[in-house]
Coordinates of C-alpha atoms in Angstrom, one line a residue:
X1 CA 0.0 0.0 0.0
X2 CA 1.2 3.4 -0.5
X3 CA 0.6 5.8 2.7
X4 CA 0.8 9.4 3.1
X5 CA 0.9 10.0 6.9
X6 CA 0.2 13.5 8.1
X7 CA 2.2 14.7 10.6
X8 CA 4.7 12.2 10.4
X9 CA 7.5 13.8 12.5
X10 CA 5.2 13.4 15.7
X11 CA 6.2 10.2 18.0
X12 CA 3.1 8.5 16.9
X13 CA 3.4 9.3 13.0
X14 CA 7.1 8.3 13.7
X15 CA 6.2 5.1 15.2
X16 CA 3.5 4.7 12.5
X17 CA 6.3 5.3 9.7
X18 CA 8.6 2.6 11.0
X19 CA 5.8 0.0 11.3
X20 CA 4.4 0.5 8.1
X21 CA 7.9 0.0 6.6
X22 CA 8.4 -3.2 9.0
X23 CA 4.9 -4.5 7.0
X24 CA 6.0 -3.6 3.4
X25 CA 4.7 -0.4 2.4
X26 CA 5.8 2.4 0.7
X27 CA 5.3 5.7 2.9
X28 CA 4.9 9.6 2.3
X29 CA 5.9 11.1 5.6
X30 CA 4.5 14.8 5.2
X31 CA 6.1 17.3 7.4
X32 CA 6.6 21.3 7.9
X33 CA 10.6 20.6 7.7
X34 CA 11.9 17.4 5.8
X35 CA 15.3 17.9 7.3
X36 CA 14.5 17.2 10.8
X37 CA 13.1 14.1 9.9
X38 CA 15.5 11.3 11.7
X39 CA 14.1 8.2 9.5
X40 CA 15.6 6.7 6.2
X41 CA 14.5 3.9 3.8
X42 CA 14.4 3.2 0.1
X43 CA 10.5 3.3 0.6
X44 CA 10.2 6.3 2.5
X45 CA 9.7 9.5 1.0
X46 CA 9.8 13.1 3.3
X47 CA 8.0 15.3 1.6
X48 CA 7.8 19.1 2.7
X49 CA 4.4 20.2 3.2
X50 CA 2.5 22.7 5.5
X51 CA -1.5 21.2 5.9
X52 CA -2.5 25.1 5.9
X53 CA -1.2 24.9 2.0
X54 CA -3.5 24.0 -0.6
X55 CA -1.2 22.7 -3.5
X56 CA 1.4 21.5 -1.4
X57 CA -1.2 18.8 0.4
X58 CA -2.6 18.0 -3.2
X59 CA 1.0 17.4 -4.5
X60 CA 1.5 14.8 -0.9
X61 CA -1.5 13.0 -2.0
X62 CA -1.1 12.2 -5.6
X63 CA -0.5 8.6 -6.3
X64 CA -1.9 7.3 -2.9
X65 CA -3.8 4.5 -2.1
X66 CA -4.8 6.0 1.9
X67 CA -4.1 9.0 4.3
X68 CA -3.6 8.8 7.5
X69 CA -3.8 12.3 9.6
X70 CA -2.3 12.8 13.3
X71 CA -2.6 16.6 13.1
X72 CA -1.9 18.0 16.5
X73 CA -1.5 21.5 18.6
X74 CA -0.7 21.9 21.9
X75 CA -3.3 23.6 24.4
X76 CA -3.4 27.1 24.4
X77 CA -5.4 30.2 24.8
X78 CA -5.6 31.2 21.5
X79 CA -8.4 30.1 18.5
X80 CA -7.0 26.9 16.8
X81 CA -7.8 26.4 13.1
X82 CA -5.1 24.3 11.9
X83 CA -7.2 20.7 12.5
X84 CA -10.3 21.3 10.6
X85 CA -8.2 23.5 8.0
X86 CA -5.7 21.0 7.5
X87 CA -8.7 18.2 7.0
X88 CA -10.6 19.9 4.5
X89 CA -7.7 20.5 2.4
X90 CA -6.5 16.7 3.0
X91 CA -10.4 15.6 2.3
X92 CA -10.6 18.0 -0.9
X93 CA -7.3 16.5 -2.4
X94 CA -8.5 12.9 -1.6
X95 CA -11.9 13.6 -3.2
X96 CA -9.8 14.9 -5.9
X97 CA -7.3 11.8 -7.0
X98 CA -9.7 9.6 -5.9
X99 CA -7.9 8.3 -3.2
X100 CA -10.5 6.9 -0.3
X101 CA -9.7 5.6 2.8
X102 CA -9.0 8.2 5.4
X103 CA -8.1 7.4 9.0
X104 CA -8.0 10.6 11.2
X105 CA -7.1 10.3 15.0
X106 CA -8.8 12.9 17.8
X107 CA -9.5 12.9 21.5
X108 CA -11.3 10.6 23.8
X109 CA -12.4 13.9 25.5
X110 CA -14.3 14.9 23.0
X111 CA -17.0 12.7 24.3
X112 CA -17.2 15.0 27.6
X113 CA -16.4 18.5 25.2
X114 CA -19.7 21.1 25.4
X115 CA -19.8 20.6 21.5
X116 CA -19.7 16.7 21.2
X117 CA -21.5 15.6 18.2
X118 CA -25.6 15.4 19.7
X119 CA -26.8 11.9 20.6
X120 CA -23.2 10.7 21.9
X121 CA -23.3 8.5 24.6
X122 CA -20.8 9.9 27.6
X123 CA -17.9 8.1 29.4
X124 CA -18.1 5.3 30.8
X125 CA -15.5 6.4 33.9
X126 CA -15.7 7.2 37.5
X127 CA -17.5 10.1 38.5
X128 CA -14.1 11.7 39.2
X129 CA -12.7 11.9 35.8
X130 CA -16.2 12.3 34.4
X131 CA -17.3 15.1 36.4
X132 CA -13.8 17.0 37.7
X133 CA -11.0 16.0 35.8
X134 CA -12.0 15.6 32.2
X135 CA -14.1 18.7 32.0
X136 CA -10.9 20.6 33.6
X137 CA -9.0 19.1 30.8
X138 CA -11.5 20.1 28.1
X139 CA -11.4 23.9 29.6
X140 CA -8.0 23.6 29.2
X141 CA -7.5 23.1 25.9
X142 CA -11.3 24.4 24.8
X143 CA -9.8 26.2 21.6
X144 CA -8.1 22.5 20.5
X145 CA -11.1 20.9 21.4
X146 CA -13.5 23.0 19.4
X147 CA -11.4 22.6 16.1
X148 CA -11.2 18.4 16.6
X149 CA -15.3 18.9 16.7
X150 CA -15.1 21.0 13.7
X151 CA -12.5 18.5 11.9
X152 CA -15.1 15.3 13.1
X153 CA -17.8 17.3 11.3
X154 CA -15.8 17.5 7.8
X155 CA -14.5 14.0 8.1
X156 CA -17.9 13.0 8.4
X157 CA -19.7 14.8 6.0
X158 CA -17.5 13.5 3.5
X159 CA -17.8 10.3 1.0
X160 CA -14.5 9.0 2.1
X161 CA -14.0 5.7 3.2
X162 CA -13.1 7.0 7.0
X163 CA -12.1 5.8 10.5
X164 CA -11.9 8.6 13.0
X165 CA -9.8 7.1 15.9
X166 CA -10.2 9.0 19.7
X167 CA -7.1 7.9 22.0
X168 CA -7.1 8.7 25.4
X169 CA -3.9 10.4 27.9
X170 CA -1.1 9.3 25.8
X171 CA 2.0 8.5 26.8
X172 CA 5.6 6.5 25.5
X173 CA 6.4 3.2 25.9
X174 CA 8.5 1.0 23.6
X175 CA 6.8 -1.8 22.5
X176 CA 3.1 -2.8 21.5
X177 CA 1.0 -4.0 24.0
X178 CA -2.4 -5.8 23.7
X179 CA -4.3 -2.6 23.1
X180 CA -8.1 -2.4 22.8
X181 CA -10.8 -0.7 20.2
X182 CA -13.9 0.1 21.3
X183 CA -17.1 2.6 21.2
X184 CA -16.2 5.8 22.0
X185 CA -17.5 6.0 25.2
X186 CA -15.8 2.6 26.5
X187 CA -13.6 2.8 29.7
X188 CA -9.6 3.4 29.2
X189 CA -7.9 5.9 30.8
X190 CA -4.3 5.9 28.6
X191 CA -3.2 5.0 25.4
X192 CA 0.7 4.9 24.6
X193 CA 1.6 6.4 21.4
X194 CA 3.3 3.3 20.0
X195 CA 0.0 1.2 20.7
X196 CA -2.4 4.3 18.9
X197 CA 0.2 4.0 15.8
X198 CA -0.3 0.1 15.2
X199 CA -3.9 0.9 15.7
X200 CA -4.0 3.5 12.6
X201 CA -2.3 1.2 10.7
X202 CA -4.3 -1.7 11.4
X203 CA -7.2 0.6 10.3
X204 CA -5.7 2.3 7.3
X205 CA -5.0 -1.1 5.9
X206 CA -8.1 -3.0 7.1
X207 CA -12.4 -1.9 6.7
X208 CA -13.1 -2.9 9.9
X209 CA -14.6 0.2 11.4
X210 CA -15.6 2.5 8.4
X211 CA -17.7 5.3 9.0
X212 CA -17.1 5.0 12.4
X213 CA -15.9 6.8 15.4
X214 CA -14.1 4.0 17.6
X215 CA -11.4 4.6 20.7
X216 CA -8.2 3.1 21.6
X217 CA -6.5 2.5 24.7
X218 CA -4.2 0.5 26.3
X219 CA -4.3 -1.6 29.6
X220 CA -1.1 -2.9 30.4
X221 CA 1.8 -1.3 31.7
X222 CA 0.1 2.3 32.1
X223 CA 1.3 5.7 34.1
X224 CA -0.4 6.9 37.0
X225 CA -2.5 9.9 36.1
X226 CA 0.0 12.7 37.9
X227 CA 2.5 11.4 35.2
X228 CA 0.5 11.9 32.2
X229 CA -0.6 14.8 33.4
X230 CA 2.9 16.4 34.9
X231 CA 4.6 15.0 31.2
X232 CA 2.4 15.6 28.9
X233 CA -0.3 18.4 29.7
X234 CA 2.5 20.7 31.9
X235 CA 5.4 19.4 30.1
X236 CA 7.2 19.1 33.3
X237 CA 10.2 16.1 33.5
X238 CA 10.4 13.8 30.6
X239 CA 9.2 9.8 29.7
X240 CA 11.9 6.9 30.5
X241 CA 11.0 6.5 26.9
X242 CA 11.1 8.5 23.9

């Protein structure tokens, strides 16, 4: 299969990139700068695009058979676009070469945001995290929030084959573990990055869950919650491993 992976230079889309050269693809890794890409093969090709650019997304596409988008911002206080921009202009390219499945990865939280999509069934968590933690979270990063809602609502009302996959608190380990799917309001509290990357490329290269919204987590070997939320939402010490 030949993959274009959207924001491979993230840990997942780099994890994703070596895995899907381990299982025999040929892979696009589109990132804002090629050069500080660290990985090499004679199947890989870095190609320098910015998702907010029109003709350079179209050019990444071309000559695909599937897309897979980890788009990401940190929190922040000011308006995010960048998601539901970047999607449309990844969507409008597909539509264009006729290149169909799409698998898209999001939040967990959304399912707790003000502006989940109507009818969605809530988490299935402890009162704690359901009613204190999670909506503290979504506050948080409201702004990045809003924009994965708005890039759910393009995905959707496309004609793409799509898979929009919701993660929850990630965090690094080095090796896949037994990882679960499940509806988007099942129970998981984490999700390591390596684990969410074999996941998008068991979907990107499989039809089990088109047109649907499923989550992903992992259950063995997780961080307590101060870790995840110390390392990865106040970016204060680091992971054992990168």
């Amino acid at each position: 299969m030949k993959l274009a992976v959207f924001g491979a230079n993230s840990s997942t889309g780099r994890h994703l990139t070596e895995q899907a050269l381990a299982a025999g693809h040929t892979v696009t890794a589109v990132v804002r700068r090629p050069g500080e890409f660290p990985l090499s093969d004679p199947h890989l090709r870095t190609c320098g695009a910015d998702v907010t650019d029109r003709d350079a997304v179209e050019r990444a596409i071309a000559g695909q058979d599937a897309v897979v988008s980890i788009l990401g911002v940190p929190y922040g206080r000011r308006p995010v676009t960048v998601l539901s921009r970047g999607i449309t202009h990844i969507t409008d390219a597909m539509a264009l070469h006729g290149v169909k499945r799409l698998v898209t990865v999001t939040s967990r939280l959304l399912a707790v945001h003000a502006d989940r999509t109507a009818g969605e069934e809530p988490l299935r968590e402890r009162f704690m995290y359901r009613r204190v933690i999670y909506p503290f979270l979504t506050t948080l990063g409201r702004t990045l929030y809003d924009d994965m809602v708005r890039m759910e609502q393009i995905v959707r009302a496309t004609d793409l084959d799509w898979t929009i996959v919701r993660p929850s608190a990630l965090f690094n380990t080095d090796t896949v573990s037994p990882y679960h799917f499940g509806p988007p309001q099942s129970p998981g509290l984490y999700t390591s990055r390596i684990d969410l990357a074999h996941s998008l490329l068991t979907e990107v290269t499989g039809n089990e869950h088109v047109h649907s919204v499923v989550a992903v987590f992992t259950t063995q070997g997780v961080p307590t919650f101060g870790d995840v939320l110390k390392k990865e939402v106040m970016r204060i010490g680091s992971w054992d491993h990168k």
